[in-house]
Coordinates of C-alpha atoms in Angstrom, one line a residue:
X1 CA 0.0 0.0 0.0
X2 CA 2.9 2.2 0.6
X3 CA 4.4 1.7 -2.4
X4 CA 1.3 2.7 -4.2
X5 CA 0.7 5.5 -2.6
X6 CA 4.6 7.0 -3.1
X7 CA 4.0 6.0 -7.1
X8 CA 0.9 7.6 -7.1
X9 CA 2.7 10.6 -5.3
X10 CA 5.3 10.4 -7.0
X11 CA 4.0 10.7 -10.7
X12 CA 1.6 13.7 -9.6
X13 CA 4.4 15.3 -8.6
X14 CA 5.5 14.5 -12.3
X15 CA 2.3 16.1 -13.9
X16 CA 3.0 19.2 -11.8
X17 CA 6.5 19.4 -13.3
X18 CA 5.2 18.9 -16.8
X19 CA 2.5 21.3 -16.4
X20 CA 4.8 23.9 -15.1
X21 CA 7.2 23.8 -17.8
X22 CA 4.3 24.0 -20.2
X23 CA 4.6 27.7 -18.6
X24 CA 7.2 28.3 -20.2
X25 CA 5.8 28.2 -23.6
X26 CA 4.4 31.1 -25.5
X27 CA 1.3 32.5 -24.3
X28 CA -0.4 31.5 -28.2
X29 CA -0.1 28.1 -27.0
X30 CA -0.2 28.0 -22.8
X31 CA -3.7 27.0 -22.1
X32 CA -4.0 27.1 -17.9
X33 CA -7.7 27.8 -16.1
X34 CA -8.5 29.1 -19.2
X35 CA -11.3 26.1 -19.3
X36 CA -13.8 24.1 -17.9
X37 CA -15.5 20.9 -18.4
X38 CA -18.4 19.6 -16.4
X39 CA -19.1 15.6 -16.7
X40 CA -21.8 13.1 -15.5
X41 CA -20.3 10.2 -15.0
X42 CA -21.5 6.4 -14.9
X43 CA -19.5 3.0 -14.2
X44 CA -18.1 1.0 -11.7
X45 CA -17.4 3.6 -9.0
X46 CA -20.9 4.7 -9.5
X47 CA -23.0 7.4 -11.0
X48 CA -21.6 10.4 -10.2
X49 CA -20.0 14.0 -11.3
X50 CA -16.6 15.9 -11.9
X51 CA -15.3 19.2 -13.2
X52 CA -11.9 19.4 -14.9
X53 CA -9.8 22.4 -16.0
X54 CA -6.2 22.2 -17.8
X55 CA -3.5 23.0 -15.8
X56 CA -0.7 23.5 -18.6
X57 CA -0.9 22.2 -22.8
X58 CA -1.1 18.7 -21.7
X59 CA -2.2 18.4 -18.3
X60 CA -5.9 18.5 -16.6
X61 CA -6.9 18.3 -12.9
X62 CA -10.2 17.3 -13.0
X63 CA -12.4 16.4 -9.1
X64 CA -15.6 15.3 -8.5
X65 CA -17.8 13.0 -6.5
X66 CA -19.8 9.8 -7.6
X67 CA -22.0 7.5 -5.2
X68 CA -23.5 3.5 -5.6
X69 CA -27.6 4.1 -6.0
X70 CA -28.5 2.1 -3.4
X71 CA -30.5 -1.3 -4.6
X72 CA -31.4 -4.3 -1.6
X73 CA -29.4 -8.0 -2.5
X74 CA -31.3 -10.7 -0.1
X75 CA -28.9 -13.3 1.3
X76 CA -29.8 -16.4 3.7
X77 CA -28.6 -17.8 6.8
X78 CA -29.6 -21.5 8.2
X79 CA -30.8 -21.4 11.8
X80 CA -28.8 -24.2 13.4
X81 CA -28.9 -26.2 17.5
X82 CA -26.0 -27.1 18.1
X83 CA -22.5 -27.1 16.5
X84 CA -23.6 -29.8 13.8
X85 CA -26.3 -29.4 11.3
X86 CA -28.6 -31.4 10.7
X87 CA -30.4 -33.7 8.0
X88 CA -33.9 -32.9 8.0
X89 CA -34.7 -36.4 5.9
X90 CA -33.1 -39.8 6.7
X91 CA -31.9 -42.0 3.8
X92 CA -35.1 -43.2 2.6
X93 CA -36.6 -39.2 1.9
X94 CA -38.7 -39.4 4.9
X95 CA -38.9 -36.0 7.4
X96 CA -37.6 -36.4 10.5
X97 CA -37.8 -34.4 13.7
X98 CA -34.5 -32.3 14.1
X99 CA -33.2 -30.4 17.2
X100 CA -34.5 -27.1 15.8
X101 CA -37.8 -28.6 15.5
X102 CA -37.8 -29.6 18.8
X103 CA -36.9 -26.2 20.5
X104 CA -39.4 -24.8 17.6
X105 CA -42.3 -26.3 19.0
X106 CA -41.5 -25.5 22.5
X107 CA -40.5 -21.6 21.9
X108 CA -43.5 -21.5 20.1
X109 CA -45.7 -22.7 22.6
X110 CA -43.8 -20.7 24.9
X111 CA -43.7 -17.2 23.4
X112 CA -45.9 -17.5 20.3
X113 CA -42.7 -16.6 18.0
X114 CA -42.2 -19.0 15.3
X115 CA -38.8 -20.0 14.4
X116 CA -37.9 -20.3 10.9
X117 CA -35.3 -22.7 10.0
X118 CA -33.7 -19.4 7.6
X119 CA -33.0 -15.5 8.6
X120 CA -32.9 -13.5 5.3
X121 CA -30.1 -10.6 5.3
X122 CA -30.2 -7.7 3.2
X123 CA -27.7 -6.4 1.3
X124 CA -27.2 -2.4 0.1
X125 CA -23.7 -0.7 -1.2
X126 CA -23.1 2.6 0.8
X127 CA -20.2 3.3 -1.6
X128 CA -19.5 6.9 -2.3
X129 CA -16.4 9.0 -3.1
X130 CA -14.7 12.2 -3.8
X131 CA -12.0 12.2 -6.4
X132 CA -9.0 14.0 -7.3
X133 CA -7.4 13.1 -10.8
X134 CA -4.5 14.4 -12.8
X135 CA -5.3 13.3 -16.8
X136 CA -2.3 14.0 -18.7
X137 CA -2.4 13.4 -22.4
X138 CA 0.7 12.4 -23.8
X139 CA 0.5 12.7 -27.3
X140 CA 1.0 16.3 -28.7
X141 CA -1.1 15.7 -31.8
X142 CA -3.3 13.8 -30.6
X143 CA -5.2 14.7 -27.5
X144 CA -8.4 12.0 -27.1
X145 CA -5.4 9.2 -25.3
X146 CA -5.2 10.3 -21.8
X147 CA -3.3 8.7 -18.6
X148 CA -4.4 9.5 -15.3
X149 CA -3.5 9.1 -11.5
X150 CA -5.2 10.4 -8.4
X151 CA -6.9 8.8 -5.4
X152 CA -10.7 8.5 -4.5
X153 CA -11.9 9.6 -1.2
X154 CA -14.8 8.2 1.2
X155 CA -16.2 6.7 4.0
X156 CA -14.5 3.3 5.0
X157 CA -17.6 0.9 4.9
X158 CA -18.4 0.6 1.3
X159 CA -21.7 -2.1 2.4
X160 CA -23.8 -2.8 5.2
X161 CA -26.5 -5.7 5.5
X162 CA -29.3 -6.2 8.2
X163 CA -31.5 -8.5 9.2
X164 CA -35.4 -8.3 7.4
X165 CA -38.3 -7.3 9.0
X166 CA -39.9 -11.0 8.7
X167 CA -36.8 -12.3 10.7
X168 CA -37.6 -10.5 13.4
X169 CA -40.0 -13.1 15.2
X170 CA -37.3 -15.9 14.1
X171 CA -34.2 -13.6 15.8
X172 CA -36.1 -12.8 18.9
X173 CA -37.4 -16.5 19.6
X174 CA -33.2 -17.4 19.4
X175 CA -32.3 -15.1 21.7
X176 CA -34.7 -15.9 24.1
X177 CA -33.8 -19.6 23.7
X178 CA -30.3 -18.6 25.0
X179 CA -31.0 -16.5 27.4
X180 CA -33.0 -19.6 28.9
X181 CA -29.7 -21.8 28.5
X182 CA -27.8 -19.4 29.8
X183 CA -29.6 -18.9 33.0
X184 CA -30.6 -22.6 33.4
X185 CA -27.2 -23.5 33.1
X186 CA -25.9 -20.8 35.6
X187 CA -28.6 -21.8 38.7
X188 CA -27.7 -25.8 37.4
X189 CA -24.1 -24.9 38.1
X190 CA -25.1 -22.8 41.1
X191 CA -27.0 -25.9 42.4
X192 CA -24.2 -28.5 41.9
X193 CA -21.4 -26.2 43.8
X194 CA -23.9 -26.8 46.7
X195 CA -24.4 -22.8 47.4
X196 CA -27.9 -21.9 48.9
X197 CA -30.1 -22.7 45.8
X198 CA -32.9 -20.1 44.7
X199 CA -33.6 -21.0 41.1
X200 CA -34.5 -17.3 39.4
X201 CA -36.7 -17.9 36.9
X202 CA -36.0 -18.9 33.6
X203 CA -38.6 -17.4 32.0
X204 CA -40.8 -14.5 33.5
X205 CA -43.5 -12.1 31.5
X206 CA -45.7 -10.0 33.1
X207 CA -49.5 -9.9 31.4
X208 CA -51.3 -6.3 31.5
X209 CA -54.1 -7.7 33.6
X210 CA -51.1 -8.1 36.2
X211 CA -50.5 -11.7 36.3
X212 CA -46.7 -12.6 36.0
X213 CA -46.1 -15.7 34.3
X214 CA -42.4 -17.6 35.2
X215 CA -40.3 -20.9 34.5
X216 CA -38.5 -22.2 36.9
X217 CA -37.6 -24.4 40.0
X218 CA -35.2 -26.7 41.2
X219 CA -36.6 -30.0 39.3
X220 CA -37.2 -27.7 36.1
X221 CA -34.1 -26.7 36.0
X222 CA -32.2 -30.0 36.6
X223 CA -34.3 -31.2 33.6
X224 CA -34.2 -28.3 31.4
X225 CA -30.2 -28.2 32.0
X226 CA -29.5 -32.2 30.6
X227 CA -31.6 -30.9 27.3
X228 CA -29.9 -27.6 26.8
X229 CA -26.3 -29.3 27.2
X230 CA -27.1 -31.9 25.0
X231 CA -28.7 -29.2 22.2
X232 CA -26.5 -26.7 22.6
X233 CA -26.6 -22.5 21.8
X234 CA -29.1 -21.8 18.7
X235 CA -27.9 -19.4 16.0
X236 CA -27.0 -18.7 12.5
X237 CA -24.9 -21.0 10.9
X238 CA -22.6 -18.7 8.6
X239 CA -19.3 -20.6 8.3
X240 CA -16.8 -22.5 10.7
X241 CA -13.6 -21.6 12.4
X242 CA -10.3 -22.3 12.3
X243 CA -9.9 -25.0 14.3
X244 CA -13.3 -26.1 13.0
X245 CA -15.8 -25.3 15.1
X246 CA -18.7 -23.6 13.7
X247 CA -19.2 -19.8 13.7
X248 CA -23.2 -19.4 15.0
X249 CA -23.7 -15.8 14.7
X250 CA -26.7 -15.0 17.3
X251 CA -28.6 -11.6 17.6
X252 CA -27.2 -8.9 19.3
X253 CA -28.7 -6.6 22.6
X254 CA -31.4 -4.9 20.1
X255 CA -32.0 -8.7 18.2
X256 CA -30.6 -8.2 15.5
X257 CA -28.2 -8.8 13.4
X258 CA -25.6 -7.2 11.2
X259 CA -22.5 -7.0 9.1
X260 CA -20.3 -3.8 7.7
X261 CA -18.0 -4.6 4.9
X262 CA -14.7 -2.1 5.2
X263 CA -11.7 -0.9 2.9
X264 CA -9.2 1.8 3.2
X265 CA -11.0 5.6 3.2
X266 CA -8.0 6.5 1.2
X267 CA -7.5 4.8 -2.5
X268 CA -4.8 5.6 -4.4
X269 CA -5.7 4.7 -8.3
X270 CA -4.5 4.1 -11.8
X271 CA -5.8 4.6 -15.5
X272 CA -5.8 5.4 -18.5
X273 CA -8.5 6.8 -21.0
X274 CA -10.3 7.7 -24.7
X275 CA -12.3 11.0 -25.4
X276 CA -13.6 12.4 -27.9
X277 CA -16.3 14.6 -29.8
X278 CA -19.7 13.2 -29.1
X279 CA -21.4 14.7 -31.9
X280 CA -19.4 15.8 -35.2
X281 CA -18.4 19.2 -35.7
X282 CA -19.7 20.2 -32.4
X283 CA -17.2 21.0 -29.9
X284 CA -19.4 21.5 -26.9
X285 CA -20.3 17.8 -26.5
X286 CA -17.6 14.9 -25.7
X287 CA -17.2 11.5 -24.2
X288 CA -14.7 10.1 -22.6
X289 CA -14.2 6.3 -21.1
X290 CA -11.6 5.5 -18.5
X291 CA -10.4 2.1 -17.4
X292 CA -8.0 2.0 -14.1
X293 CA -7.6 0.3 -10.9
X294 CA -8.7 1.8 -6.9
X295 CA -6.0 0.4 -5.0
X296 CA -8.0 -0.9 -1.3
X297 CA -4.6 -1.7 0.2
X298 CA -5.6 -5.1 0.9
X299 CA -8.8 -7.3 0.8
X300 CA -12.1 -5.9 2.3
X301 CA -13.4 -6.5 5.7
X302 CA -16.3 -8.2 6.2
X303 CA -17.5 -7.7 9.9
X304 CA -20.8 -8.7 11.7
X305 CA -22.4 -7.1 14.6
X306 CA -20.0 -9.2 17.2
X307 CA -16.3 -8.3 16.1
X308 CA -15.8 -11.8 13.9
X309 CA -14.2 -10.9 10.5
X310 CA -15.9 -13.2 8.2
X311 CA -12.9 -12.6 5.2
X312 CA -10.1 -13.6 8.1
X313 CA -11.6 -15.7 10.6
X314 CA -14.3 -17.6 9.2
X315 CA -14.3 -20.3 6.3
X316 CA -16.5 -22.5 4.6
X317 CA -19.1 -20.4 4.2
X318 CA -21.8 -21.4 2.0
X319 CA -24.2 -20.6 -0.7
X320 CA -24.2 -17.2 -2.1
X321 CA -22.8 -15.4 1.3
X322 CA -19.9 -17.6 1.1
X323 CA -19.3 -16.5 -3.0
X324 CA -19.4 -13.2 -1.8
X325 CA -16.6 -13.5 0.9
X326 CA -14.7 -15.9 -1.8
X327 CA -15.1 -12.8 -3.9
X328 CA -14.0 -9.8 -1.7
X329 CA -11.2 -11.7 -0.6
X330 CA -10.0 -11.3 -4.0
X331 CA -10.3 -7.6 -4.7
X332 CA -7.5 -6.2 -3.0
X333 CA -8.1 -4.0 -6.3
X334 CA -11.0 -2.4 -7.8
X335 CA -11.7 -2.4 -11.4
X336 CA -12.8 1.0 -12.6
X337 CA -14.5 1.6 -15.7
X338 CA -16.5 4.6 -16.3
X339 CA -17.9 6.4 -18.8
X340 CA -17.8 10.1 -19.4
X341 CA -20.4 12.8 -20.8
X342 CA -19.0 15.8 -20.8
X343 CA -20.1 19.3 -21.8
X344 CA -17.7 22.3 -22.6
X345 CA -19.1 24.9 -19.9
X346 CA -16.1 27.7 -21.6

C-alpha cells in the first residue's frame, strides 16, 4: 500500500512538473484555467459527477464526487442447535424431527414466535467518493489518449447488510432460547457447587391484567439443563472456524443482526482513457471512457455485529454469502471503468 501510494505521489508530482514547464511556452499556445468541463459520470465507481480544467498544454486536474444508487441484495442464513447441522430427511426421503424442531415447538408454545429454519439478510452498497485526478495526455497531436493518477476519497464501509423485518420473530425466539440456556445452566451450576439454591426464573413475563407468568424451579431446572447441554446454543450457521468449530452468529442486545464490509477511506488509483467529440463538428459535447484500478490496500473487511471478520476468521461459508466473501477476498483492487459525458461549460 505504501508503495502505491509513493507511485501515485510520485507521478503527480511529475504532472505538476510537466504542467509547469508548459509555462514556459508562448502564451499563443499555454492553455492554464482558461477552461472548464463539467461531466456526468457512470460505471463501476458509481454514478456520479466531476469538473476538470487544464493546468498546462497537456495536463488537466479534473475532481468530482460519484455514489453506488443504493438497490437491496437478499442473502440467507440456516438457523442451526448445536455445532452440527442437521439432516432434516433420513436416507429413505422421509422427514424427520430435528433439534431445531424440537426447540421450535417448544418456543412457540412458549412465546408464540415461530422460528424459521432461515434468517434473510439484506444487502445495500453505501459506496461513495470524492476524487482528485490528474489526466495527462501524452501525445502532442493527438489529445483524445489520456493517462491518469489520483486517489478516491470516502467513508470506509463501502456495504452494510441487516437483518429483514420478517426475521424478526425468528431472531427474537433465538435469543430468548439462549438466554433460557444461559440462565438454566448458571442456577444448574449454582445448584451442583452446593451454594444456597434459589432458582430465578427462567422465563418470566408479566400480562397487563397483572399476572406474571415464570419458569422455573429446582426439578425444572435440573431437567431443562440435561436438554440444553445436549442441544447446545441456537444461531445462525454462517461458516466454521479455524480450528473447525462452527461460527453461529446470534442476535445482538437490540435482536438483531448485522454486518459492515470495510476498505481503506484513502484509495490511491490508476488509469488510463479515450475522449472524444460526441457529436461531429460540435465542440461542446464529448465522451470520454476510463479504465483504471482503486488500490483498497488489501482485501475488504467483512465484519458482523459481534467483532468476527468473516474474510479472516471464518471459512467454509456457503451458498451465495460464502461466493461473496470468496469474492471480496479477492479484490484487494478495484476495477474502474466509467464512462464520461462531458459538456464544454467555456
Amino acid at each position: 500500500m505504501r508503495t502505491i501510494v509513493l507511485s501515485v505521489f510520485a507521478m503527480i508530482c511529475g504532472l505538476s512538473v510537466s504542467a509547469q514547464g508548459s509555462l514556459k511556452e508562448t502564451s499563443d499556445n499555454l492553455h492554464m484555467f482558461n477552461h472548464l468541463d463539467a461531466s456526468v459520470t457512470l460505471g463501476t465507481t458509481g454514478i456520479g459527477f466531476d469538473v476538470a480544467t487544464p493546468v498546462g498544454n497537456y495536463v488537466q486536474l479534473r475532481a468530482g464526487y460519484s455514489f453506488m444508487p443504493s438497490f437491496h441484495k437478499s442473502m440467507f442464513f440456516n438457523v442451526q442447535v448445536g455445532e452440527k447441522p442437521e439432516n432434516k430427511y433420513d436416507a429413505n426421503g422421509n422427514r424427520v424431527v430435528t433439534k431445531l424442531d424440537k426447540m421450535t415447538d417448544v418456543l412457540r408454545q412458549m412465546t408464540g414466535y415461530q422460528v424459521d429454519d432461515q434468517v434473510e439478510m439484506i444487502g445495500v452498497p453505501t459506496y461513495n467518493n470524492l476524487k482528485v485526478l490528474v489526466d495527462v495526455f501524452p501525445f502532442k497531436q493527438d489529445k483524445r489518449w489520456h493517462v491518469t493518477a489520483g486517489f478516491f476519497l470516502g467513508p470506509s464501509k463501502i456495504a452494510k447488510s441487516y437483518n429483514a423485518t420478517e426475521a424478526m420473530p425468528t431472531l427474537m425466539a433465538v435469543s430468548i432460547y439462549n438466554t433460557m440456556r444461559d440462565k438454566t445452566l448458571a442456577s444448574y451450576d449454582s445448584y451442583m457447587s452446593g451454594e444456597t439454591f434459589v432458582p430465578e426464573p427462567i422465563f418470566s413475563y408479566q400480562f397487563s391484567n397483572g399476572f406474571i407468568y415464570e419458569i422455573g424451579g429446582p426439578r425444572l431446572i435440573e431437567s431443562l439443563a440435561a436438554r440444553f447441554n445436549n442441544y447446545g446454543r441456537m444461531g445462525m450457521h454462517v461458516g466454521d472456524y479455524d480450528d473447525g468449530t462452527p461460527y453461529l452468529m446470534e442476535p445482538g442486545n437490540d435482536g438483531m443482526v448485522r454486518a459492515n464490509v470495510k476498505v481503506n477511506a484513502f484509495k490511491p488509483y490508476l488509469g488510463a482513457g479515450y475522449g472524444g467529440r460526441l457529436l461531429k463538428n460540435n465542440d461542446k459535447f464529448h465522451i470520454a471512457v476510463d479504465l483504471g484500478a482503486m488500490f483498497w490496500g488489501g482485501s475488504p473487511h467483512i465484519v458482523t455485529h459481534d467483532g468476527t471478520n468473516l474474510t479472516r476468521d471464518v471459512d467454509n461459508i456457503s451458498g451465495k454469502v460464502g461466493s461473496y466473501v470468496r469474492l471480496a477476498k479477492q479484490f484487494q483492487v478495484f476495477p474502474v471503468l466509467d464512462v464520461r459525458l462531458i459538456y464544454s461549460v467555456f
